[in-house]
PDB file of C-alpha atoms in Angstrom:
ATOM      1  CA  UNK A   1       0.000   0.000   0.000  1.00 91.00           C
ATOM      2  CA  UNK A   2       1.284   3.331  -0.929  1.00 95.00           C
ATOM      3  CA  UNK A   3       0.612   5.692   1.249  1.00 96.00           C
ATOM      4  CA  UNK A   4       1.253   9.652   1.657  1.00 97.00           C
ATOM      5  CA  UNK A   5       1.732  11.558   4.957  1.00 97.00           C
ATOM      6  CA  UNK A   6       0.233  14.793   5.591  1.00 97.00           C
ATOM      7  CA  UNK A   7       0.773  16.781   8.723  1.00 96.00           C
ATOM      8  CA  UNK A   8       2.208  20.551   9.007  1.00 94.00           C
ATOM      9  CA  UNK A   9       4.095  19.354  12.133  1.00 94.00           C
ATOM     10  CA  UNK A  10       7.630  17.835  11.526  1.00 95.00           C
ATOM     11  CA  UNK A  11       7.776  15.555  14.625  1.00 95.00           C
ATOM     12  CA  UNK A  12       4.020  14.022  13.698  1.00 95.00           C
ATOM     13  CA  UNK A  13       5.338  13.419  10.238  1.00 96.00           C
ATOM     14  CA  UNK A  14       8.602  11.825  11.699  1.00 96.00           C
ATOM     15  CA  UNK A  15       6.726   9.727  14.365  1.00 96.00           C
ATOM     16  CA  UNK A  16       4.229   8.351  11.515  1.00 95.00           C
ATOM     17  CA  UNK A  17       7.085   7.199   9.377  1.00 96.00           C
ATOM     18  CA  UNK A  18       8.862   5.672  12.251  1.00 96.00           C
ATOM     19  CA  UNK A  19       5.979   3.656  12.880  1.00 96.00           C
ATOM     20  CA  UNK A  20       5.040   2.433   8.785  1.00 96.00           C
ATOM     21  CA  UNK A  21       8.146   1.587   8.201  1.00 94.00           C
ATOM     22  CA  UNK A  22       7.475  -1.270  10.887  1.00 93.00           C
ATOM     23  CA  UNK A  23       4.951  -2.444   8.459  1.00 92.00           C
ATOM     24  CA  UNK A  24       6.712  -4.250   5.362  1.00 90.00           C
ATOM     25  CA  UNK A  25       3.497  -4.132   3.026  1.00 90.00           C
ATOM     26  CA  UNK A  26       3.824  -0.155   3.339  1.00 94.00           C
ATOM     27  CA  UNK A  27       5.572   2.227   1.275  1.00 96.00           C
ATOM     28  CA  UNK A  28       5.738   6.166   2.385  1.00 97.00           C
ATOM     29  CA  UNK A  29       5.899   7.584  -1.163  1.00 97.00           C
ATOM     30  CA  UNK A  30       5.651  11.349  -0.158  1.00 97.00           C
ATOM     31  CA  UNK A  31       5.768  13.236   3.358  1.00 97.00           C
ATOM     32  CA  UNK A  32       3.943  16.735   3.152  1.00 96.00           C
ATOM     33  CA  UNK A  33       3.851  19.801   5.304  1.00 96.00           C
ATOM     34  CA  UNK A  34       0.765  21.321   3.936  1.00 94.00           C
ATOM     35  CA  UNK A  35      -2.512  21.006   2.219  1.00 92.00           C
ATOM     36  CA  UNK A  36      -0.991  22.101  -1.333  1.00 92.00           C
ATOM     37  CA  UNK A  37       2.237  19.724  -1.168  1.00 94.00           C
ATOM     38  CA  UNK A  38      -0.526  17.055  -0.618  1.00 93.00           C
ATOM     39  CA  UNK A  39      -2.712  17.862  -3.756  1.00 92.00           C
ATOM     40  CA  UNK A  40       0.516  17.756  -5.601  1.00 91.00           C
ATOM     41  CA  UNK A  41       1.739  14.410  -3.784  1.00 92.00           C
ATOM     42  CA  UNK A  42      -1.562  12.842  -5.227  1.00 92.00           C
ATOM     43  CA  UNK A  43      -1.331  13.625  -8.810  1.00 89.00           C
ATOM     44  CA  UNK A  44       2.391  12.607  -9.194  1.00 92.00           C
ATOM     45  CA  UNK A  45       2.827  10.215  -6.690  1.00 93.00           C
ATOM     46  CA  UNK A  46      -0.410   8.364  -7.191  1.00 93.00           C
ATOM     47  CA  UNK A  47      -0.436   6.931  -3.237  1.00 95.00           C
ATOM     48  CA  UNK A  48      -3.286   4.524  -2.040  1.00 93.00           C
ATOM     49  CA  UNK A  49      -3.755   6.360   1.305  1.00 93.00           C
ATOM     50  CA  UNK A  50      -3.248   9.422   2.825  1.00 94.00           C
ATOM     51  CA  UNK A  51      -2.780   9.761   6.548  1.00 95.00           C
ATOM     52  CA  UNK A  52      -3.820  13.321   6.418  1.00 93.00           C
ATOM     53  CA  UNK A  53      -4.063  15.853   9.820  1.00 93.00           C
ATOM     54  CA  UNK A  54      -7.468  18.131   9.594  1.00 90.00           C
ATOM     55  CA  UNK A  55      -6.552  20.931  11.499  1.00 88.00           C
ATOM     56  CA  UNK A  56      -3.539  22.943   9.034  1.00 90.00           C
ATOM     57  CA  UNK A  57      -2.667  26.391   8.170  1.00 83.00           C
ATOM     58  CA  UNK A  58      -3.977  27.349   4.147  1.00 83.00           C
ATOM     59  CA  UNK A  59      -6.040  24.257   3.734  1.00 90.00           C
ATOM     60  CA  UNK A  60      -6.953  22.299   5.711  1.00 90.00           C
ATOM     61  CA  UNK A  61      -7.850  18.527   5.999  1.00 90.00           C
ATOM     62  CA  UNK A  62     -11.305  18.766   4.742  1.00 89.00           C
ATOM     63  CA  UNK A  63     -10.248  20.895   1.743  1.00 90.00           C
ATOM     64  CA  UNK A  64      -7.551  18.520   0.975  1.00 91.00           C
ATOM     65  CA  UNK A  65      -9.886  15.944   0.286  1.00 89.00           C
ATOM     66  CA  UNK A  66     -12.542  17.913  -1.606  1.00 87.00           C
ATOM     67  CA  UNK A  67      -9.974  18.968  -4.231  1.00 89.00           C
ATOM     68  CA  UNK A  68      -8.158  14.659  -4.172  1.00 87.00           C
ATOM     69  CA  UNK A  69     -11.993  13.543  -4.563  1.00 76.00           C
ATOM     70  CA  UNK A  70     -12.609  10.468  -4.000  1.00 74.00           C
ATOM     71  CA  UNK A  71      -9.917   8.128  -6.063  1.00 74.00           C
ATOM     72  CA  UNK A  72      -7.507   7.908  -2.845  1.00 86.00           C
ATOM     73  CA  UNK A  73      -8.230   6.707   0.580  1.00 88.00           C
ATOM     74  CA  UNK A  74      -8.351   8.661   3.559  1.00 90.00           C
ATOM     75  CA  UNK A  75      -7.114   8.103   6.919  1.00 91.00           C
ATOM     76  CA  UNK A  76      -7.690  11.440   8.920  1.00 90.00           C
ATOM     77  CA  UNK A  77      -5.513  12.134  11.873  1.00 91.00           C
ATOM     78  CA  UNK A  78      -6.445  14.896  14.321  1.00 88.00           C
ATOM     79  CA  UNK A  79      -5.420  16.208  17.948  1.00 86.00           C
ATOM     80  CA  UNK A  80      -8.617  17.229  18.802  1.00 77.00           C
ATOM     81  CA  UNK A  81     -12.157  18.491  17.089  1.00 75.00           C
ATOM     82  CA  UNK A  82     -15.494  17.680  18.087  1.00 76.00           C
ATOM     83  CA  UNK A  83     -16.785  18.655  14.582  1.00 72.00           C
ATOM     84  CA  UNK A  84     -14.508  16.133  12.927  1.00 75.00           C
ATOM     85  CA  UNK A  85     -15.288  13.600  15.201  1.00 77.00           C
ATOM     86  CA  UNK A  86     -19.062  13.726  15.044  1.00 76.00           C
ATOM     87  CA  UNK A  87     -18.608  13.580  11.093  1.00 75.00           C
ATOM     88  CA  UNK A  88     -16.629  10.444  11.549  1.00 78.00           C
ATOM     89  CA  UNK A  89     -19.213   8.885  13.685  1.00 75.00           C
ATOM     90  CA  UNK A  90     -21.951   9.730  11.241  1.00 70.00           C
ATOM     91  CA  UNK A  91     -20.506   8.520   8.184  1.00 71.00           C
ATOM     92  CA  UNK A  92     -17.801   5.977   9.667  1.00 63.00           C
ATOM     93  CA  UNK A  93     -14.591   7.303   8.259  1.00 72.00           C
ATOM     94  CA  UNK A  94     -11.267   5.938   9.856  1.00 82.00           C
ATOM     95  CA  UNK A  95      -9.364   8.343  11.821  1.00 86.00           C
ATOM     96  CA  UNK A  96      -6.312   8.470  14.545  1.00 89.00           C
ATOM     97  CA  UNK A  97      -6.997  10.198  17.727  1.00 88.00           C
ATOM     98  CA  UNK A  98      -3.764  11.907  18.415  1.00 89.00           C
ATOM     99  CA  UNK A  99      -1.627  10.896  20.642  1.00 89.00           C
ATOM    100  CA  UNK A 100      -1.482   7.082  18.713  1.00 92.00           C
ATOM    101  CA  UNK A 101       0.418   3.999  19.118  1.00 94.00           C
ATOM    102  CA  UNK A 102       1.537   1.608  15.984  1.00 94.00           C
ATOM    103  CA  UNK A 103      -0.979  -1.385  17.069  1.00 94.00           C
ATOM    104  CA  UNK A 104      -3.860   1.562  16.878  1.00 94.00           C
ATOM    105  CA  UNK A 105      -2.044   2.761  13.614  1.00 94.00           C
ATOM    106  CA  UNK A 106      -2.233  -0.654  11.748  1.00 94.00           C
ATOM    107  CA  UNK A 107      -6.281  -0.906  12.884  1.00 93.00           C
ATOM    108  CA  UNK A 108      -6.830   2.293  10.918  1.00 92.00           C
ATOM    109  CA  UNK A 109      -4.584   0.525   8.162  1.00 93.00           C
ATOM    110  CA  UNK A 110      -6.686  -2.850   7.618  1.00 91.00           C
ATOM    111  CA  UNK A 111      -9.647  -0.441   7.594  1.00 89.00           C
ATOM    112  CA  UNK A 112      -9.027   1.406   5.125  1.00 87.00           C
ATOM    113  CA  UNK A 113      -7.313  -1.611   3.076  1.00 87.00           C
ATOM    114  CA  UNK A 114     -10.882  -3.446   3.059  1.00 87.00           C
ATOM    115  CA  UNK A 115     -12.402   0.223   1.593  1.00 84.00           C
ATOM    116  CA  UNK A 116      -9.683   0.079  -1.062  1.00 83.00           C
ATOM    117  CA  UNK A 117     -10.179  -3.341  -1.642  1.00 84.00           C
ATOM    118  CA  UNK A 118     -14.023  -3.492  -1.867  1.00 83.00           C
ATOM    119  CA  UNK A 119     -13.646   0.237  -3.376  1.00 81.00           C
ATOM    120  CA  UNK A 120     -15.843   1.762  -0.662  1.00 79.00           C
ATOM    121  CA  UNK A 121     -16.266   5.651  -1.693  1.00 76.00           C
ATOM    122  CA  UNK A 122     -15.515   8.470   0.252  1.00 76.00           C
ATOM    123  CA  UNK A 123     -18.288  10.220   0.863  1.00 78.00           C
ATOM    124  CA  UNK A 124     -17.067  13.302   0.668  1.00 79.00           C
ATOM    125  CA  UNK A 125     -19.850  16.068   0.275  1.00 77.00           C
ATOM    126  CA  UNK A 126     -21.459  14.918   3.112  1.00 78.00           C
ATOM    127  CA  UNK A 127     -18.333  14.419   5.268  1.00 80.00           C
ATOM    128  CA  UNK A 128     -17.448  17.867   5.036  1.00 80.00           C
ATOM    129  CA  UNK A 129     -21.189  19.174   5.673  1.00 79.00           C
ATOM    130  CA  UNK A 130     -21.345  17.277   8.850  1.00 77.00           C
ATOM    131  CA  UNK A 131     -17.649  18.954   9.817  1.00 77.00           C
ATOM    132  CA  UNK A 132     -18.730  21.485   9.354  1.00 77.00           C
ATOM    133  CA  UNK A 133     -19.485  23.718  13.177  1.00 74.00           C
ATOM    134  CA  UNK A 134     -23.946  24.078  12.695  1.00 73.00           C
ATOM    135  CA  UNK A 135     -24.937  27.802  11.774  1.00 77.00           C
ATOM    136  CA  UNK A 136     -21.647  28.291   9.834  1.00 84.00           C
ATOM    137  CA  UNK A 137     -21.272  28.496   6.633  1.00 90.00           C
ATOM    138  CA  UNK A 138     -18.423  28.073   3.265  1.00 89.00           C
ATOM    139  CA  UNK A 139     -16.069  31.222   3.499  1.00 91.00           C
ATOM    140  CA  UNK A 140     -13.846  30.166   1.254  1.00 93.00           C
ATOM    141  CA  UNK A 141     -13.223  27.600  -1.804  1.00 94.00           C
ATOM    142  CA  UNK A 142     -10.449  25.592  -2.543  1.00 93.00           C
ATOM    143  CA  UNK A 143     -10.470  24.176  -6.253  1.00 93.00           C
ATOM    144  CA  UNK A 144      -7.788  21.923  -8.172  1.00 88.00           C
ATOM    145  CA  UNK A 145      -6.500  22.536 -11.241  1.00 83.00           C
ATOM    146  CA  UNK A 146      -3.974  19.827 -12.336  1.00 76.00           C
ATOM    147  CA  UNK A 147      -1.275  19.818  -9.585  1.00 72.00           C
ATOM    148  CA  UNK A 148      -2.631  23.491  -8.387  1.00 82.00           C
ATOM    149  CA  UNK A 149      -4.842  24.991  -6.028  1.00 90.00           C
ATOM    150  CA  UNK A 150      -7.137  28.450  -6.067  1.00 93.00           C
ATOM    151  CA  UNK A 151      -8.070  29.361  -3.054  1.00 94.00           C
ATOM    152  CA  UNK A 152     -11.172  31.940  -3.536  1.00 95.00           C
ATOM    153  CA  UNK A 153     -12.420  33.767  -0.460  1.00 95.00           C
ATOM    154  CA  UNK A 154     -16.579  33.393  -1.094  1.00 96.00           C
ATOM    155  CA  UNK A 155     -17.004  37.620  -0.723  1.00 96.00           C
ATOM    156  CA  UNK A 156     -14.928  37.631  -3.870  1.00 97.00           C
ATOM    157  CA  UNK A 157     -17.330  34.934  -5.558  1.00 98.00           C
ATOM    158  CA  UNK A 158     -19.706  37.021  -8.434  1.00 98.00           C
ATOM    159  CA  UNK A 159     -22.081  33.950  -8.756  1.00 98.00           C
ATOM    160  CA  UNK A 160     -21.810  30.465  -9.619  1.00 98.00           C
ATOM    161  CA  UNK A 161     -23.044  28.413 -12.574  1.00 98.00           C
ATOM    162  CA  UNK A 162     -23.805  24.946 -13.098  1.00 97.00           C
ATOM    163  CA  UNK A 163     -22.138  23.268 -15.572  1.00 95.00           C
ATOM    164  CA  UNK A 164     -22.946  19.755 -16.573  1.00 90.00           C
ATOM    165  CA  UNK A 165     -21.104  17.555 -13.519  1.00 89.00           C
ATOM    166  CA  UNK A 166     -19.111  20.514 -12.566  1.00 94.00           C
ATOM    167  CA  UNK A 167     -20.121  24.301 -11.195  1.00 97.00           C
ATOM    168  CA  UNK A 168     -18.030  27.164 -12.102  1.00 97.00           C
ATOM    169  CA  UNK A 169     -17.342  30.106  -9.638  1.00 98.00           C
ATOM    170  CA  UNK A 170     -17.232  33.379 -11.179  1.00 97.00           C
ATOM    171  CA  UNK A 171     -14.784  35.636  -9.777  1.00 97.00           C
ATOM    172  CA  UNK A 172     -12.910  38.807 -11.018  1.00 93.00           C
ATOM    173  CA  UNK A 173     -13.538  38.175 -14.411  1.00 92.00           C
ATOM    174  CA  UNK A 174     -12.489  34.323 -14.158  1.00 94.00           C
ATOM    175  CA  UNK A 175     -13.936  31.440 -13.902  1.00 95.00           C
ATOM    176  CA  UNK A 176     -13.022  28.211 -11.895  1.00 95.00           C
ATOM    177  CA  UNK A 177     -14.131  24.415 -12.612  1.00 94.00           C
ATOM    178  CA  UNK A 178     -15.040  22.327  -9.637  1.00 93.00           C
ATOM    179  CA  UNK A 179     -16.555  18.897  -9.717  1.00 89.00           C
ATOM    180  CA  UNK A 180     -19.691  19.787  -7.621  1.00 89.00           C
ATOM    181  CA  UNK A 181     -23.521  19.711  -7.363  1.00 92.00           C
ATOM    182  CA  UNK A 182     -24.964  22.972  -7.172  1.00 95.00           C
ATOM    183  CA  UNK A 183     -27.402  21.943  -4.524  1.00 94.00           C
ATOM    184  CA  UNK A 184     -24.347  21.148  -2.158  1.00 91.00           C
ATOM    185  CA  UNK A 185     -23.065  24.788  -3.397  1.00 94.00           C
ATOM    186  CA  UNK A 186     -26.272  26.343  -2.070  1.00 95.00           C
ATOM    187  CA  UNK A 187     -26.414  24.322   1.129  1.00 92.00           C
ATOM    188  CA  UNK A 188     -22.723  25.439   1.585  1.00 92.00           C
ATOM    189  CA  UNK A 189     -23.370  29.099   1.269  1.00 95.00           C
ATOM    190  CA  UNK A 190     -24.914  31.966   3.547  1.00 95.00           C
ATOM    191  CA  UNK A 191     -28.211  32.290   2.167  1.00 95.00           C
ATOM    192  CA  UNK A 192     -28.677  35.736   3.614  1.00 94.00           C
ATOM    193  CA  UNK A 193     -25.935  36.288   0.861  1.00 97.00           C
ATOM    194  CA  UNK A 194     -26.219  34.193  -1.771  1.00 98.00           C
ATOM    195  CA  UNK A 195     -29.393  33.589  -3.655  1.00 98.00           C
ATOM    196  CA  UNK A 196     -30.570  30.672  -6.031  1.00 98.00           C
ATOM    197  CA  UNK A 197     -31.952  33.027  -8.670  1.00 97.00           C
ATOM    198  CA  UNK A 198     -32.292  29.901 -11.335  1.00 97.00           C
ATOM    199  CA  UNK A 199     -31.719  26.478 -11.564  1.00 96.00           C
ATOM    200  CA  UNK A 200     -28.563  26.813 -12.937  1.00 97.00           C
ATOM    201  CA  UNK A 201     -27.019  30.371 -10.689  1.00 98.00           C
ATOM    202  CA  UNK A 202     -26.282  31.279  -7.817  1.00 98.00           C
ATOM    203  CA  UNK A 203     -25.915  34.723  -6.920  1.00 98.00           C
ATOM    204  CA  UNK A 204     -23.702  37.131  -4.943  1.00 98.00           C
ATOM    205  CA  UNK A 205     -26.523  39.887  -4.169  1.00 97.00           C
ATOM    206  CA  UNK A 206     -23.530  42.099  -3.425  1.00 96.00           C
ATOM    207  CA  UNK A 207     -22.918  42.040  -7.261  1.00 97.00           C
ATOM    208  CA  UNK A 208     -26.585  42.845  -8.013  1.00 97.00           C
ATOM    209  CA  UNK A 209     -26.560  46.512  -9.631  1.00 96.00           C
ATOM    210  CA  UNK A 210     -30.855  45.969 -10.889  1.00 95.00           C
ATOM    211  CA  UNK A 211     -33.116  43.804 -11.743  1.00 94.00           C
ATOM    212  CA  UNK A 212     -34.705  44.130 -15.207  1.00 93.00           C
ATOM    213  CA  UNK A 213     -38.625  42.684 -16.375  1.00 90.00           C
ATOM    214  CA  UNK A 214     -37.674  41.658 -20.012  1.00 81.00           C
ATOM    215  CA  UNK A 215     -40.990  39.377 -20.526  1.00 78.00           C
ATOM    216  CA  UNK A 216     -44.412  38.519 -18.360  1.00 77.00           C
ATOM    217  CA  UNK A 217     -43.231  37.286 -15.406  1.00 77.00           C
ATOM    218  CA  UNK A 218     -39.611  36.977 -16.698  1.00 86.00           C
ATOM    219  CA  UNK A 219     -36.669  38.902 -15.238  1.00 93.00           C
ATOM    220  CA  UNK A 220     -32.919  39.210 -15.531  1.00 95.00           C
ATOM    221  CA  UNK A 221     -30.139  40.342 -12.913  1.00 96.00           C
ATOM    222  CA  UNK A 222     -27.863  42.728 -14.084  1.00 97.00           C
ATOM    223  CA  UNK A 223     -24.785  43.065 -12.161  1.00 97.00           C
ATOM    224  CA  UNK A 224     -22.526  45.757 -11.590  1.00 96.00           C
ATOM    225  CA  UNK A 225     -19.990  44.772 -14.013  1.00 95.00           C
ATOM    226  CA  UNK A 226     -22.851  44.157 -16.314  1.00 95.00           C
ATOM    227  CA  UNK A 227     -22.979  40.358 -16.841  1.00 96.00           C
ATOM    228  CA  UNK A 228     -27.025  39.624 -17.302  1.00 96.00           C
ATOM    229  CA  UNK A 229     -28.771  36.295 -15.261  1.00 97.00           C
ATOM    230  CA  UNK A 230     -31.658  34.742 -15.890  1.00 96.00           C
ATOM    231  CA  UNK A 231     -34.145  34.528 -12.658  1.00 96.00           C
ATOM    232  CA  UNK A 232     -36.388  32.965 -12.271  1.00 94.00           C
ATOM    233  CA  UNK A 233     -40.037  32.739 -11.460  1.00 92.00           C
ATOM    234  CA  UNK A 234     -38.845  31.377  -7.702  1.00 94.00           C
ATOM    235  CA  UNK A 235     -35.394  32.854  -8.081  1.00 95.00           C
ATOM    236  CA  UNK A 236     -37.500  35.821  -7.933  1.00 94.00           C
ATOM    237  CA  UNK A 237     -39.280  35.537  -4.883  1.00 94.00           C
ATOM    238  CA  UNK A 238     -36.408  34.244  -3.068  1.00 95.00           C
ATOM    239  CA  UNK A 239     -34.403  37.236  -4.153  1.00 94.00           C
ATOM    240  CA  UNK A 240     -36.827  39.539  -3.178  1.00 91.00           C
ATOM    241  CA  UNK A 241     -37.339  38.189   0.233  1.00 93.00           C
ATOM    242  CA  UNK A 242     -33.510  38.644   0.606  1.00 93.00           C
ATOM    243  CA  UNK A 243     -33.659  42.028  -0.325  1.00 88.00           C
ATOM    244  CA  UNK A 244     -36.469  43.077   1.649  1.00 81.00           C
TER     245      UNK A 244
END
């Protein structure tokens, strides 16, 4: 099994390989200090697992595995958060209670060797929603782009737009690609800020310069930088009850 440590503390990432290379069907293929080095670590060095901490500086663990998806498995390691925990106890992802031994290390390991083996998927949407602390909501997004990583704080998000399996966020002129649902977008966002004006946007009312009636019972949002939406007939109502 290949596997990939993660962990922006040098004596954790020390300790862990001290104790898999105890374990002769294990090879450490990368050691990283940070959410980014571990994005990278999976597209080049292709590892089985990752033993990957949650609580990092930049990204953190949760990101990390939003952007690796759900083609490597997952071992999350963590000090201490009651957030992370109750998400592991609702969906019954393998984790490592900091501070660990080796026999509680190779538990974890046969775990998550019968996932990989059966090809159990990460469910990784609604991992992250449970993580995530009730009555707060997305503030920023992480999205991959081959080995790289944009990190886009959501008050700099213009709207978002579904695009077949993927939703694009719209910011500063650009637009980013992330395999998503836009439903999970919504669900992710503060809806006192952003508003599902159609089934296919989502919209930053910050960006909203007028709304325009270009049909019966038709409208269009036209933002400050003048990109036009469609909205509608419920988009409508919900926007309006925002803006009220």
């Amino acid at each position: 099994m290949r596997v990939a440590i993660v962990d922006d503390e040098e004596p954790a990432r020390t300790l862990l390989g001290e104790y898999l290379s105890a374990f002769e069907d294990v090879e450490i293929v990368a050691q990283c200090a940070n959410g980014f080095e571990a994005v990278k670590a999976v597209a080049e060095a292709k590892p089985d697992l990752l033993l990957l901490d949650i609580q990092m500086p930049r990204l953190d663990g949760f990101e990390v595995l939003e952007l690796v998806g759900r083609d490597v498995g997952v071992i999350f390691v963590t000090a201490y958060d009651k957030y992370a925990l109750r998400a592991f106890e609702v969906h019954a992802v393998d984790y490592l209670l900091k501070p660990f031994g080796p026999e509680r290390l190779r538990e974890a390991l046969n775990r998550a060797l019968v996932r990989l083996d059966t090809k159990q998927l990460m469910p990784v949407a609604e991992l992250t929603a449970a993580a995530r602390p009730v009555g707060m909501h997305l503030e920023r997004v992480a999205i991959r782009d081959g080995a790289n990583v944009h990190v886009i704080p959501v008050s700099k998000v213009d709207y978002v737009e579904a695009q077949d399996d993927y939703v694009c966020f719209r910011s500063e002129g650009k637009g980013f690609l992330k395999q998503q649902t836009l439903a999970d977008v919504e669900t992710a966002l503060d809806p006192g800020q952003f508003v599902r004006i159609h089934r296919s946007y989502i919209l930053n009312i910050d960006r909203l310069a007028r709304l325009e009636l270009y049909a019966k019972d038709s409208h269009a949002a036209i933002l400050r930088d003048g990109t036009r939406l469609p909205v509608s007939r419920s988009g409508y109502a919900r926007l309006n009850a925002v803006l009220k």
